[in-house]
Each structure stands twice: as structure tokens, then as C-alpha cells.
Short mmCIF file of C-alpha atoms and ligand atoms in Angstrom, two decimals:
data_model
loop_
_atom_site.label_atom_id
_atom_site.label_comp_id
_atom_site.label_asym_id
_atom_site.label_seq_id
_atom_site.Cartn_x
_atom_site.Cartn_y
_atom_site.Cartn_z
CA MET J 173 -160.77 41.13 -2.30
CA LEU J 174 -164.17 39.46 -2.59
CA LEU J 175 -163.89 36.17 -4.44
CA PRO J 176 -166.62 35.04 -6.83
CA GLN J 177 -168.74 32.17 -5.49
CA ILE J 178 -166.84 29.58 -7.59
CA PHE J 179 -163.67 30.18 -5.53
CA ARG J 180 -165.31 29.59 -2.21
CA ARG J 181 -164.75 26.42 -0.25
CA GLU J 182 -167.99 24.64 -1.24
CA ALA J 183 -167.02 24.87 -4.90
CA LEU J 184 -163.40 24.02 -4.17
CA GLU J 185 -164.40 20.82 -2.47
CA ILE J 186 -166.27 19.64 -5.52
CA THR J 187 -163.65 20.36 -8.17
CA PRO J 188 -160.27 20.94 -6.50
CA TRP J 189 -158.16 19.82 -9.44
CA VAL J 190 -160.06 21.62 -12.17
CA LEU J 191 -159.79 25.00 -10.56
CA PRO J 192 -156.11 25.89 -10.99
CA LEU J 193 -156.39 25.36 -14.77
CA TRP J 194 -159.67 27.15 -14.94
CA LEU J 195 -158.32 30.06 -12.91
CA CYS J 196 -155.32 30.56 -15.17
CA THR J 197 -157.20 30.30 -18.44
CA VAL J 198 -160.49 32.02 -17.79
CA TYR J 199 -159.50 34.75 -15.37
CA PRO J 200 -156.66 37.14 -16.20
CA PHE J 201 -155.28 37.01 -12.66
CA SER J 202 -152.33 38.87 -11.15
CA ALA J 203 -149.52 36.80 -9.59
CA GLU J 204 -150.83 37.68 -6.13
CA GLN J 205 -154.34 36.54 -6.98
CA LYS J 206 -153.03 33.28 -8.48
CA ALA J 207 -151.03 32.56 -5.33
CA LEU J 208 -154.14 33.20 -3.26
CA SER J 209 -156.27 30.87 -5.35
CA LEU J 210 -153.68 28.09 -5.25
CA HIS J 211 -153.44 28.52 -1.50
CA LEU J 212 -157.21 28.08 -1.31
CA VAL J 213 -157.04 24.92 -3.42
CA ASN J 214 -154.60 23.44 -0.89
CA MET J 215 -156.93 24.15 2.01
CA THR J 216 -157.54 21.52 4.69
CA SER J 217 -160.69 19.67 3.84
CA LEU J 218 -161.49 18.22 7.31
CA THR J 219 -161.94 14.80 5.75
CA ASP J 220 -160.48 12.73 8.59
CA ILE J 221 -162.27 14.21 11.60
CA GLN J 222 -163.71 11.63 13.98
CA PRO J 223 -167.27 11.11 12.81
CA LYS J 224 -170.13 12.07 15.07
CA SER J 225 -171.03 8.40 15.49
CA SER J 226 -167.79 7.91 17.48
CA TRP J 227 -168.98 10.43 20.12
CA ILE J 228 -172.42 9.05 20.78
CA SER J 229 -173.23 5.78 22.48
CA GLY J 230 -176.84 4.68 22.50
CA ASP J 231 -179.64 6.53 20.80
CA ARG J 232 -179.92 9.70 22.85
CA PRO J 233 -178.15 12.97 22.00
CA TYR J 234 -174.73 13.77 23.50
CA LEU J 235 -175.36 15.82 26.63
CA ILE J 236 -173.02 18.45 28.09
CA ALA J 237 -174.27 20.06 31.29
CA GLY J 238 -172.87 22.21 34.06
CA PRO J 239 -172.77 25.78 35.27
CA CYS J 240 -171.99 28.86 33.22
CA SER J 241 -169.18 29.57 35.70
CA ALA J 242 -167.44 27.72 38.46
CA GLU J 243 -168.10 29.84 41.56
CA THR J 244 -167.27 27.84 44.70
CA PRO J 245 -166.25 24.22 45.41
CA GLU J 246 -169.70 23.66 47.03
CA GLN J 247 -171.59 25.01 44.03
CA ILE J 248 -169.64 22.77 41.65
CA ARG J 249 -170.09 19.74 43.88
CA ALA J 250 -173.85 20.28 44.37
CA THR J 251 -174.41 20.86 40.67
CA VAL J 252 -172.39 17.82 39.58
CA GLN J 253 -174.13 15.58 42.15
CA GLY J 254 -177.53 16.82 40.99
CA LEU J 255 -176.61 16.14 37.38
CA LEU J 256 -175.60 12.49 37.80
CA PRO J 257 -179.13 11.04 37.27
CA ALA J 258 -179.27 12.85 33.89
CA LYS J 259 -176.14 10.87 32.89
CA PRO J 260 -174.32 13.72 31.13
CA ASP J 261 -171.63 12.75 28.63
CA ALA J 262 -169.49 15.69 29.77
CA ILE J 263 -169.55 18.34 32.49
CA ARG J 264 -168.89 21.97 31.60
CA ALA J 265 -167.85 24.94 33.76
CA GLY J 266 -166.44 28.35 32.82
CA ILE J 267 -163.22 29.24 34.63
CA TRP J 268 -162.27 32.32 32.60
CA LYS J 269 -165.36 34.29 31.61
CA PRO J 270 -165.44 36.65 28.64
CA ARG J 271 -167.75 39.36 29.99
CA THR J 272 -169.20 42.13 27.87
CA ARG J 273 -168.47 44.83 30.48
CA PRO J 274 -165.55 45.09 32.92
CA ASN J 275 -166.13 45.15 36.67
CA THR J 276 -168.31 42.05 36.47
CA PHE J 277 -167.35 38.55 37.60
CA GLU J 278 -164.67 37.36 35.17
CA GLY J 279 -164.25 33.81 36.45
CA ILE J 280 -162.38 32.21 39.34
CA GLY J 281 -159.34 31.30 37.27
CA PRO J 282 -157.04 28.24 37.53
CA GLU J 283 -157.96 27.46 41.14
CA ALA J 284 -161.37 26.26 39.96
CA LEU J 285 -159.78 23.67 37.64
CA LEU J 286 -159.05 21.60 40.74
CA TRP J 287 -162.61 21.97 42.06
CA ILE J 288 -164.06 20.59 38.83
CA LYS J 289 -161.63 17.67 38.79
CA GLU J 290 -162.42 16.90 42.44
CA ALA J 291 -166.19 17.18 42.00
CA THR J 292 -166.20 14.72 39.10
CA GLU J 293 -163.62 12.29 40.51
CA GLY J 294 -164.80 8.70 40.35
CA THR J 295 -167.78 9.54 38.11
CA GLY J 296 -165.94 8.72 34.88
CA ILE J 297 -167.49 11.82 33.28
CA PRO J 298 -165.06 13.99 31.29
CA VAL J 299 -164.86 17.67 32.18
CA MET J 300 -164.48 20.65 29.89
CA VAL J 301 -163.69 24.37 30.22
CA GLU J 302 -163.58 27.34 27.86
CA VAL J 303 -160.12 28.37 26.67
CA ALA J 304 -159.39 31.76 25.13
CA SER J 305 -155.58 31.87 25.13
CA ALA J 306 -152.51 29.62 24.98
CA LYS J 307 -152.09 30.13 28.74
CA HIS J 308 -155.60 28.80 29.39
CA VAL J 309 -154.77 25.72 27.31
CA GLU J 310 -151.49 25.07 29.17
CA LEU J 311 -153.17 25.38 32.58
CA SER J 312 -156.12 23.20 31.56
CA LEU J 313 -153.95 20.45 30.12
CA ALA J 314 -151.71 20.53 33.20
CA ALA J 315 -154.77 20.15 35.45
CA GLY J 316 -155.95 17.09 33.49
CA ILE J 317 -159.00 18.72 31.92
CA ASP J 318 -160.40 16.26 29.36
CA MET J 319 -161.92 18.51 26.71
CA VAL J 320 -162.03 22.23 25.90
CA TRP J 321 -164.34 24.58 24.03
CA ILE J 322 -163.63 27.82 22.24
CA GLY J 323 -166.15 30.56 22.96
CA ALA J 324 -168.05 32.70 20.48
CA ARG J 325 -166.00 35.81 21.23
CA THR J 326 -162.78 33.90 20.51
CA THR J 327 -163.88 32.11 17.32
CA VAL J 328 -164.18 35.54 15.66
CA ASN J 329 -160.44 36.12 16.08
CA PRO J 330 -158.18 33.98 13.83
CA PHE J 331 -155.05 35.11 15.74
CA MET J 332 -156.45 33.81 19.03
CA VAL J 333 -157.70 30.58 17.47
CA GLN J 334 -154.27 30.01 15.91
CA GLU J 335 -152.57 30.62 19.25
CA ILE J 336 -154.91 28.16 20.98
CA ALA J 337 -154.38 25.61 18.20
CA GLU J 338 -150.57 25.84 18.60
CA ALA J 339 -150.90 25.32 22.35
CA LEU J 340 -153.05 22.24 21.76
CA ARG J 341 -150.64 20.70 19.22
CA GLY J 342 -149.79 17.14 20.24
CA SER J 343 -152.61 16.76 22.79
CA ASN J 344 -155.46 15.65 20.51
CA ILE J 345 -158.08 16.21 23.19
CA PRO J 346 -161.61 16.90 21.93
CA VAL J 347 -162.12 20.55 21.02
CA LEU J 348 -165.56 22.06 20.55
CA VAL J 349 -165.84 25.29 18.62
CA LYS J 350 -168.72 27.67 19.23
CA ASN J 351 -169.95 29.72 16.30
CA PRO J 352 -168.54 33.26 16.08
CA VAL J 353 -170.84 35.98 17.45
CA ASN J 354 -171.48 37.25 13.92
CA PRO J 355 -173.25 34.98 11.42
CA GLU J 356 -170.24 34.16 9.25
CA LEU J 357 -169.93 30.49 8.40
CA ASP J 358 -166.41 30.69 6.96
CA LEU J 359 -165.06 32.10 10.22
CA TRP J 360 -166.55 29.12 12.07
CA ILE J 361 -165.14 26.63 9.56
CA GLY J 362 -161.81 28.49 9.56
CA ALA J 363 -161.44 27.96 13.31
CA LEU J 364 -162.15 24.22 12.89
CA GLU J 365 -159.55 24.09 10.10
CA ARG J 366 -156.90 25.81 12.23
CA LEU J 367 -157.37 23.16 14.92
CA HIS J 368 -157.42 20.35 12.41
CA LYS J 369 -154.15 21.57 10.90
CA VAL J 370 -152.34 21.01 14.22
CA GLY J 371 -153.63 17.44 14.39
CA ILE J 372 -156.84 17.75 16.40
CA THR J 373 -159.29 15.23 14.92
CA LYS J 374 -161.91 15.03 17.65
CA LEU J 375 -163.66 18.22 16.66
CA ALA J 376 -167.22 19.37 17.15
CA ALA J 377 -169.20 22.53 16.48
CA ILE J 378 -171.45 24.22 19.03
CA HIS J 379 -174.25 26.42 17.76
CA ARG J 380 -175.04 29.15 20.33
CA GLY J 381 -176.81 31.68 18.13
CA PHE J 382 -175.69 35.04 16.74
CA SER J 383 -175.70 38.62 17.97
CA GLY J 384 -178.02 40.96 16.13
CA TYR J 385 -179.12 44.52 16.31
CA GLU J 386 -182.80 43.68 16.29
CA LYS J 387 -184.36 42.59 19.58
CA THR J 388 -186.12 39.24 19.38
CA ILE J 389 -187.28 36.72 21.97
CA TYR J 390 -183.81 35.17 21.78
CA ARG J 391 -180.66 36.47 23.43
CA ASN J 392 -178.72 35.25 20.40
CA HIS J 393 -180.70 34.66 17.26
CA PRO J 394 -180.53 31.02 16.13
CA ASN J 395 -180.28 31.65 12.34
CA TRP J 396 -180.82 27.92 11.95
CA GLU J 397 -179.89 28.05 8.27
CA LEU J 398 -176.22 28.56 9.23
CA PRO J 399 -175.70 25.34 11.21
CA ILE J 400 -177.81 23.56 8.57
CA GLU J 401 -175.38 24.80 5.91
CA LEU J 402 -172.43 23.73 8.09
CA ARG J 403 -173.95 20.25 8.23
CA ARG J 404 -174.35 20.21 4.45
CA GLN J 405 -170.66 21.09 4.00
CA LEU J 406 -169.31 18.85 6.79
CA PRO J 407 -171.84 16.03 7.18
CA ASP J 408 -169.65 13.99 9.55
CA LEU J 409 -168.96 16.83 11.99
CA MET J 410 -170.48 16.44 15.45
CA MET J 411 -172.97 19.29 15.92
CA ILE J 412 -174.13 20.38 19.34
CA CYS J 413 -176.71 23.05 20.13
CA ASP J 414 -176.42 25.36 23.14
CA PRO J 415 -180.06 26.35 23.73
CA SER J 416 -179.07 28.21 26.93
CA HIS J 417 -177.09 30.94 25.15
CA ILE J 418 -179.56 31.08 22.24
CA SER J 419 -182.49 31.54 24.63
CA GLY J 420 -180.98 33.73 27.33
CA ASN J 421 -183.99 32.69 29.37
CA ALA J 422 -184.61 29.44 31.23
CA LEU J 423 -188.24 29.35 30.02
CA LEU J 424 -187.18 29.11 26.37
CA VAL J 425 -184.51 26.42 26.80
CA ALA J 426 -186.79 23.36 26.38
CA ASP J 427 -188.45 24.69 23.24
CA THR J 428 -185.11 25.64 21.65
CA ALA J 429 -183.59 22.27 22.56
CA GLN J 430 -186.49 20.45 20.90
CA ILE J 431 -186.14 22.52 17.72
CA ALA J 432 -182.42 21.65 17.65
CA LEU J 433 -183.15 17.93 18.01
CA ASP J 434 -185.79 18.14 15.29
CA LEU J 435 -183.15 19.74 13.06
CA ASP J 436 -181.00 16.65 13.64
CA PHE J 437 -178.40 18.11 15.99
CA ASP J 438 -176.27 15.41 17.64
CA GLY J 439 -176.14 16.88 21.11
CA LEU J 440 -177.00 19.65 23.57
CA MET J 441 -174.95 21.86 25.88
CA ILE J 442 -177.21 23.11 28.67
CA GLU J 443 -176.17 25.46 31.45
CA THR J 444 -177.16 24.05 34.81
CA HIS J 445 -176.77 25.50 38.30
CA HIS J 446 -177.96 24.11 41.63
CA ASP J 447 -179.35 27.56 42.48
CA PRO J 448 -179.76 29.55 39.22
CA ALA J 449 -181.23 32.64 40.86
CA ARG J 450 -177.96 33.14 42.72
CA ALA J 451 -175.65 32.36 39.80
CA TRP J 452 -172.75 34.77 39.38
CA SER J 453 -173.17 34.83 35.58
CA ASP J 454 -176.04 34.07 33.17
CA ALA J 455 -178.53 33.62 36.03
CA ALA J 456 -181.58 34.08 33.80
CA GLN J 457 -180.82 31.17 31.47
CA GLN J 458 -179.55 28.42 33.79
CA ILE J 459 -181.80 25.57 34.88
CA THR J 460 -181.48 23.31 37.91
CA PRO J 461 -180.13 19.75 37.63
CA ASP J 462 -183.65 18.48 38.49
CA GLN J 463 -185.14 20.52 35.67
CA LEU J 464 -182.51 19.12 33.32
CA CYS J 465 -183.33 15.53 34.34
CA ARG J 466 -187.01 16.23 33.63
CA LEU J 467 -186.18 17.93 30.35
CA MET J 468 -184.18 14.92 29.15
CA LYS J 469 -187.26 12.76 29.79
CA GLU J 470 -189.61 15.16 28.03
CA LEU J 471 -187.56 15.86 24.92
CA VAL J 472 -188.54 13.75 21.93
CA PHE J 473 -185.55 12.14 20.21
CA ARG J 474 -186.70 11.65 16.65
CA ARG J 475 -184.95 9.63 13.96
CA GLU J 476 -183.90 10.83 10.54
CA HIS J 477 -185.22 7.73 8.74
CA ILE J 478 -187.36 4.68 9.45
CA GLU J 479 -187.92 1.45 7.54
CA ASP J 480 -191.72 1.70 7.52
CA PRO J 481 -192.87 1.26 3.88
CA ALA J 482 -196.27 2.91 4.43
CA PHE J 483 -194.71 6.00 6.02
CA ASN J 484 -191.99 6.20 3.37
CA ALA J 485 -194.54 5.91 0.55
CA GLN J 486 -196.69 8.66 2.08
CA LEU J 487 -193.65 10.93 2.49
CA GLU J 488 -192.51 10.22 -1.06
CA LEU J 489 -195.94 11.19 -2.40
CA LEU J 490 -195.91 14.50 -0.52
CA ARG J 491 -192.34 15.17 -1.63
CA THR J 492 -193.27 14.58 -5.25
CA ARG J 493 -195.90 17.29 -4.91
CA ILE J 494 -193.31 19.65 -3.39
CA ASP J 495 -190.93 18.88 -6.28
CA GLY J 496 -193.69 19.82 -8.73
CA ILE J 497 -194.46 23.06 -6.89
CA ASP J 498 -190.75 24.01 -6.78
CA GLU J 499 -190.48 23.37 -10.51
CA ALA J 500 -193.49 25.59 -11.18
CA LEU J 501 -192.10 28.28 -8.85
CA LEU J 502 -188.76 28.31 -10.67
CA LYS J 503 -190.51 28.54 -14.03
CA LEU J 504 -192.60 31.45 -12.75
CA LEU J 505 -189.45 33.16 -11.45
CA ALA J 506 -187.75 32.75 -14.82
CA ASP J 507 -190.86 34.13 -16.61
CA ARG J 508 -190.97 37.04 -14.19
CA LEU J 509 -187.32 37.88 -14.88
CA ASP J 510 -187.92 37.74 -18.66
CA ILE J 511 -190.60 40.38 -18.25
CA ILE J 512 -188.32 42.39 -15.95
CA ARG J 513 -185.71 42.43 -18.75
CA ASP J 514 -188.34 43.73 -21.21
CA ILE J 515 -189.35 46.40 -18.71
CA GLY J 516 -185.67 47.37 -18.32
CA ALA J 517 -185.30 47.67 -22.10
CA VAL J 518 -188.32 49.95 -22.54
CA LYS J 519 -187.30 52.09 -19.59
CA MET J 520 -183.81 52.50 -21.05
CA GLU J 521 -185.22 53.44 -24.46
CA ASN J 522 -187.42 56.08 -22.89
CA ASP J 523 -184.87 57.41 -20.37
CA ILE J 524 -186.95 56.33 -17.39
CA THR J 525 -185.38 55.54 -14.01
CA ILE J 526 -185.03 51.90 -12.98
CA LEU J 527 -186.76 52.53 -9.68
CA GLN J 528 -190.18 54.14 -9.36
CA PRO J 529 -190.75 54.25 -5.60
CA THR J 530 -194.54 54.47 -5.89
CA ARG J 531 -194.70 51.29 -8.01
CA TRP J 532 -192.47 49.44 -5.54
CA ALA J 533 -194.62 50.65 -2.62
CA GLU J 534 -197.74 49.47 -4.46
CA ILE J 535 -196.23 46.03 -5.17
CA PHE J 536 -195.14 45.68 -1.56
CA GLU J 537 -198.49 46.68 -0.06
CA THR J 538 -200.77 44.75 -2.39
CA ARG J 539 -198.71 41.55 -2.15
CA LEU J 540 -198.66 41.73 1.62
CA VAL J 541 -202.44 42.08 1.73
CA GLU J 542 -202.78 39.10 -0.60
CA ALA J 543 -200.29 37.11 1.47
CA SER J 544 -202.24 37.82 4.62
CA GLU J 545 -205.48 36.66 2.95
CA ARG J 546 -203.65 33.40 2.18
CA SER J 547 -202.44 33.16 5.83
CA LEU J 548 -198.80 33.50 4.83
CA ASP J 549 -196.37 34.85 7.40
CA GLN J 550 -195.89 38.60 6.83
CA ALA J 551 -192.21 38.66 7.77
CA PHE J 552 -191.48 35.78 5.40
CA VAL J 553 -193.35 37.39 2.49
CA SER J 554 -191.72 40.72 3.22
CA ARG J 555 -188.25 39.11 3.00
CA LEU J 556 -189.24 37.33 -0.19
CA LEU J 557 -190.54 40.55 -1.80
CA HIS J 558 -187.34 42.38 -0.92
CA LEU J 559 -185.30 39.57 -2.50
CA LEU J 560 -187.42 39.61 -5.65
CA HIS J 561 -187.17 43.36 -5.88
CA GLU J 562 -183.41 43.32 -5.42
CA GLU J 563 -183.07 40.77 -8.21
CA SER J 564 -185.32 42.88 -10.47
CA ILE J 565 -183.22 45.97 -9.82
CA ASN J 566 -179.97 44.10 -10.49
CA THR J 567 -181.39 42.63 -13.70
CA GLN J 568 -182.48 46.03 -14.98
CA VAL J 569 -179.10 47.56 -14.08
CA LYS J 570 -177.53 44.83 -16.24
CA VAL J 571 -179.94 45.57 -19.11
CA PHE J 572 -179.13 49.29 -18.91
CA ARG J 573 -175.38 48.54 -18.94
CA GLU J 574 -175.63 46.14 -21.90
CA GLN J 575 -177.70 48.59 -23.93
CA ARG J 576 -175.30 51.40 -23.10
CA ASP J 577 -172.27 49.32 -24.07
CA ASN J 578 -173.92 48.23 -27.35
CA THR J 579 -174.96 51.73 -28.37
CA PRO J 580 -172.39 53.28 -30.74
CA LYS J 581 -170.80 56.36 -29.16
CA LYS J 582 -171.77 59.69 -30.72
CA GLN J 583 -168.87 61.27 -32.59
CA ALA J 584 -167.67 64.52 -30.97
C1 PEP B 904 -170.44 30.15 27.95
O1 PEP B 904 -170.54 29.04 27.41
O2 PEP B 904 -170.62 30.34 29.15
C2 PEP B 904 -170.13 31.32 27.10
C3 PEP B 904 -169.48 32.37 27.53
O3 PEP B 904 -170.65 31.16 25.90
P1 PEP B 904 -170.55 31.98 24.50
O4 PEP B 904 -169.13 31.89 24.07
O5 PEP B 904 -171.49 31.18 23.67
O6 PEP B 904 -171.05 33.38 24.77
MN1 MN B 905 -172.86 31.33 30.07
#
């Protein structure tokens, strides 16, 4: 059953105690639906997770680096040694690899846990691996692995996440959850909640982009608005970006990492290999430890606020103008919808269809030409026009329904 927006977690967090009453009085719910809504009200709210500030020391982003996969003891050793000057906060390496097709390298398995521990011994740097089953968790904990992450193909599966959470119960090691492959925020939050419910409080999210049908320059499209919305809902949650899996290409990693930092991400996970061209998995997107050291020097770590009165006054002035424009835009949208309602009413009276394809084609083409003359991005305006059109159609459907329901039925 699809729940109206008011029942979703954002709304629940704002008014948890009002909802049960509201649900019972306003909505004529079945017993099953009431039980479901009460269950939602009792949901974990992730209020006591360790705040991002407790992860980061100093003023640079949290850095996780290391190969896509552990391949040989020499490869792990060479990569870790090369990474030391970049001072990573954690070293990553995949031991069990979720590959899209069989008959490809699927990871070394538990043997490599020892290689990672050995290669990092004495460095004081924690190590992390991907876990996708309870067995992986048991083996990792037994080998003294310090942190784990849940991969995108596992986050999509609540059964697997639950199984992993149960296996982690009592350990309270840091767990980082990658976004699911599909752009569904609730699935991502749900995985974090499952871990939180077994007592894991050192939780973080890793944004690695989303699969899509359309081909773009990215291997996994960033859909930045999703992690931004996650931040709005869970402002204290540590958020790390994985530009390697978003990019799919070493040449794009720096640019994607800088965008993430400018969007106020708290850290980066970057795949690094001492010899990327020969990597056994994700060869195209890995960079060398030297390249990573250079990248960390080149990236600009910007702040969210500064105490400079002149800058703040200038920003405030510009923001006031944006506020005014948004107000005018909303008024125009409301005026537009009023006219749409009138159009719906006259169409209904005259038995005319809601959609006239030629009119829609004309609107679409003329507005795009105008947008291009104003140097507006065509894809953006196209999305906006589709949204406006969808809202117009829905509004007219409502007008048609209301008029139909208010018209007295003809006697037979
Ligand atoms: C990885 O980190 O190597 C990996 C398999 O990532 P993802 O789950 O993002 O595909
Ligand atoms: Mn990888």
C-alpha cells in the first residue's frame, strides 16, 4: 500500500505524537492499516548516532583509500605503503566481490583478511572490508577487521541487511552503508535503522551513485539531491562520497570529489591501486597512491560558514534577492494553476479532451526556444516543462472529477 506523504518518516519525525490520534479520527483505517501506522510511529529515529564530528580530527575530510579488491599480499603491501603519505583515516580492500557477471574475479576470500592486517600492522590505520552476509561478518570480526561497509547491491535487500545486523550485534564497530543501486532514499535509511536497532551507533553513509538506464558520463549517476535529502533528514550522520564508483573512470574522480566536498560531504572513499592498469577489478576507475597524494593537495576544502561580516552581508543581500524571486515564482505558479482550473472547467463544459497533443507540442517547442535565447539549460527546462504539464493535467483531471460528481445524475 502506498502511504500518503504525511505518513512518511519525515512527517513522522516532526509530529510523532499527533499522528496516532490524527490517523484514527481523520482516516477510516482498517485494523491492519492502524497497526502499520502505529508501527511506523515507533520507528527508530537514529537520534543517538555518533555525530560526524566524532569521526573527523582536524579540518580535512575523512579519507578512506585502498584497492577495489585485495589481489596478492604484494599488491596490498605496495598500495598501503604508497598511501601512507596521504595519511588515510582508514584503508579499504574488497575481499568478497559482488560481480555483475559470473566467471569474473569474485575476490580472494578470507585469506586476504590476514594480508590486509599484516600490511597495515604498526601504522595505526584501521582497515575495512565489504560484508554481504553473516558469514562475512563473523570472519571479519574474528580476523580483527576494524570497520565494515555494506555494498550497494546488499543495501537493496532488507533480509541481507538484517542478517548482517544480527551478526554485528554486540560488536559496535563502525559500519558504513552504501546507497542502494536504485535511487530510493527510504531503503538507504532503512538499512541504517536496521543496524542502529542492534546497537550500532558509529554509522555512516557512503554515496556511490545510482544505476540508470540512460548512459551518461558517469558509471553511476550521482543524483546529488538524494544524499542532500539524507543530510536534511539526518544532519548528524557522517556522509562520505565514493567518487570512484560514481565516475567509473579515473579521469573523472578529482572533479567528482571536488563537487562532493563543495556539497559539504564529510569524507571521501577513493579506490587506489599501485598499478591500476593491472587491477583485477574496476581497473578503469582506480588511481595510484601518488595520484591520490596529489589529489589531496589539490582539492579545495571549503567551509560552510565564515565570520567575515562583509562576506556575510554580501551573501545576505544576494539571498534576499533570491527570496524575492522565489516568492514571485510561486505566485506565478499559483496564478498559472488558477487559469489551468478555468481551462479545465470550459473544456469539461464543452466535452473537450484534457490533452490536446498539438497544444502541448507547441508549448514545449516555443518555451525551449525561449529558454535557449535566455541561455537556460535545455535539459533543465525540459524537466521543468514536463513537471508543469503533469501538474496541469492532474489539476484538470481533478476539475473534471469535481464537476462530474457535482452534476445531478440524469433520471433513467
Ligand atoms: C566496491 O566498493 O568495490 C564496490 C563493490 O562498491 P559498490 O557496492 O558501490 O558497487
Ligand atoms: Mn570497486
